[in-house]
Short mmCIF file of C-alpha atoms in Angstrom, two decimals:
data_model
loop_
_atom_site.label_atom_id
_atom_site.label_comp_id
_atom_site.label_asym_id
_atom_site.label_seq_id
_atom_site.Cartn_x
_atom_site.Cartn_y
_atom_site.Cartn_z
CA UNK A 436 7.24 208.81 52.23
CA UNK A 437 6.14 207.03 49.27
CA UNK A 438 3.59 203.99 50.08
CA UNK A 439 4.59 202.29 47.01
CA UNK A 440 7.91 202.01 49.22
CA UNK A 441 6.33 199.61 51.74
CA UNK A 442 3.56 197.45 49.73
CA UNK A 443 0.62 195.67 51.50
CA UNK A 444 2.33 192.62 51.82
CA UNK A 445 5.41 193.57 53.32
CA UNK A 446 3.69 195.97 55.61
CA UNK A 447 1.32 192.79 56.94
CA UNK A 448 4.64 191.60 57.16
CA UNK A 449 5.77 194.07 59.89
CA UNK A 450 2.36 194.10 61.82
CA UNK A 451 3.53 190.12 61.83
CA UNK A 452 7.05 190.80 63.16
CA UNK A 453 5.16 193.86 65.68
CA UNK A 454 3.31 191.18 67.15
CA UNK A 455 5.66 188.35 67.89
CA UNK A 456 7.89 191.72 69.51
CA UNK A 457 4.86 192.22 72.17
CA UNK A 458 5.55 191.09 75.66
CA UNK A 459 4.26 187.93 76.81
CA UNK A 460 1.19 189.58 78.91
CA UNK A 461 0.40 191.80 75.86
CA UNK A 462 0.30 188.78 73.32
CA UNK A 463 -1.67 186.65 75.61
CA UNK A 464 -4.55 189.44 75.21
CA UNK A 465 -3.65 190.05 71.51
CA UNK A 466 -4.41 186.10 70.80
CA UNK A 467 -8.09 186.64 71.60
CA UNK A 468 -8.08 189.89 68.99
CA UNK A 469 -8.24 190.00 65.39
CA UNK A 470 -5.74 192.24 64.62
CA UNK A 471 -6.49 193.73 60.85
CA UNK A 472 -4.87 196.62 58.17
CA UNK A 473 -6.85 198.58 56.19
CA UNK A 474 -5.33 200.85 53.40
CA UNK A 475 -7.13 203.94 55.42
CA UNK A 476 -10.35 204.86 58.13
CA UNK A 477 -13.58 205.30 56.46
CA UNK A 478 -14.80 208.83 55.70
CA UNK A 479 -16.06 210.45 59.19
CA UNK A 480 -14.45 207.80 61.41
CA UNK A 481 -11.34 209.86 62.27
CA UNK A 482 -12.27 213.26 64.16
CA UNK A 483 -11.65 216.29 62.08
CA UNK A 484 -8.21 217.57 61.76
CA UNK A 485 -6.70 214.60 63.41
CA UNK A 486 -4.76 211.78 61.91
CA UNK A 487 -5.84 208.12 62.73
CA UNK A 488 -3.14 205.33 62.87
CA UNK A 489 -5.56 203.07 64.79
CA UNK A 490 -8.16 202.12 66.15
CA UNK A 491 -9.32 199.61 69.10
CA UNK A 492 -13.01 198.47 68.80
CA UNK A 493 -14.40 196.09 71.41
CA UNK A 494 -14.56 195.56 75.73
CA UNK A 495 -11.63 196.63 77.45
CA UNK A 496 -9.63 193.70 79.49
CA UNK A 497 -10.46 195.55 82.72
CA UNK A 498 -14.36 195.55 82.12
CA UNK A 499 -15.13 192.03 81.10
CA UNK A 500 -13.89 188.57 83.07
CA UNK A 501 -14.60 186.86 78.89
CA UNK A 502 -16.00 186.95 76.14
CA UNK A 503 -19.89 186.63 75.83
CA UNK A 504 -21.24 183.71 74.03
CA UNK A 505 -22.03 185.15 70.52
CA UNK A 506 -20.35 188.53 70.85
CA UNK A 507 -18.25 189.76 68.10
CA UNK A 508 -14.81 189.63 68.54
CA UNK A 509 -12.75 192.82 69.70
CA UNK A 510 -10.69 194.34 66.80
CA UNK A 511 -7.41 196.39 66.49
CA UNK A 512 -7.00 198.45 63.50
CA UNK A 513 -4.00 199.41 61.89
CA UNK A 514 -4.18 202.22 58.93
CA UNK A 515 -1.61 201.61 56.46
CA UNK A 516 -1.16 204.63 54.03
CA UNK A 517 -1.41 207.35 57.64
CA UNK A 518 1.38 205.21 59.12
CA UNK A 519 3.24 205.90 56.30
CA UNK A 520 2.55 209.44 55.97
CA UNK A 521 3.91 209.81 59.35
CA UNK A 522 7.33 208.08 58.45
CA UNK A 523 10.02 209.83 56.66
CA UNK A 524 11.83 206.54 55.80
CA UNK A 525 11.64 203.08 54.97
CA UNK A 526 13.48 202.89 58.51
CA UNK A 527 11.14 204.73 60.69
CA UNK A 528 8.17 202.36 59.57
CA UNK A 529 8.71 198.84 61.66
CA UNK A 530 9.07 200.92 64.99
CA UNK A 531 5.83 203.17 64.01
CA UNK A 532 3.80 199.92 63.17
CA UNK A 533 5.15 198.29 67.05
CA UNK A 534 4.51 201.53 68.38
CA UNK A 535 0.43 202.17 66.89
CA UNK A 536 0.17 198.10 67.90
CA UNK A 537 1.31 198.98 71.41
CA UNK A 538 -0.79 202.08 71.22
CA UNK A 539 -4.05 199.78 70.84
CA UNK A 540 -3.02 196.96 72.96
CA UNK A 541 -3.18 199.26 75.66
CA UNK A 542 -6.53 200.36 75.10
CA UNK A 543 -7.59 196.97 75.00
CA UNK A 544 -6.06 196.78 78.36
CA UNK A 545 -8.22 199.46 79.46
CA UNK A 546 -5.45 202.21 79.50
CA UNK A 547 -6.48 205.90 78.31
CA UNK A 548 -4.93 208.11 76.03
CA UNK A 549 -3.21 210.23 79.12
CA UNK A 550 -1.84 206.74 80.46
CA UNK A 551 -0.50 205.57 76.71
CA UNK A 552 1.28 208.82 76.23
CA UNK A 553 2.54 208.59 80.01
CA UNK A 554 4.56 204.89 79.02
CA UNK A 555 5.43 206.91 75.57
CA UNK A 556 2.98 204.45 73.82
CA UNK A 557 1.71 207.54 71.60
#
């Protein structure tokens, strides 16, 4: 689809509306995350040949009891233009953007790939 069809602003709009859709447990977790888009990954950062939606940086929920004094903070990443390359409409883009949030939340949680695609968080 065409990204001019879903501007910066109103997609930050939908990563808005994704979050306030998380359940209660998930946006507990999310509060302590800063949750950022960027237009696309940096040169090298996704593997070759493979598509990058998003991206989780920072301690998993399972490996940490908080946050240590003067750490940066953990990070979710959502890529803009290759969430719209993966939509075919306007339509498809709200549920991709709750989806690729999901996606990350879960790896904050300390979920793995196998486990994410297992709940259909993919």
């Amino acid at each position: 689809m065409n990204p001019d069809e879903v501007p910066p602003d109103a997609f930050d709009d939908l990563v808005r509306d994704a979050l306030d859709q998380l359940p209660e447990e998930a946006a507990a977790l999310v509060a302590h995350i800063a949750v950022v888009v960027r237009e696309q990954p940096e040169p090298g950062e996704a593997p070759p040949g493979q598509l990058l939606l998003g991206t989780f940086r920072g301690i998993s929920n399972t490996r940490v009891g908080g946050r240590v004094p003067g750490s940066l903070p953990d990070v979710i990443t959502l890529y803009r233009l290759p969430i719209l390359a993966v939509c075919r409409s306007v339509d498809e883009v709200a549920p991709r953007v709750l989806k690729v949030l999901g996606h990350e939340v879960g790896h904050a949680l300390g979920l793995s790939e196998g486990q994410l695609r297992a709940y259909g968080w993919y």
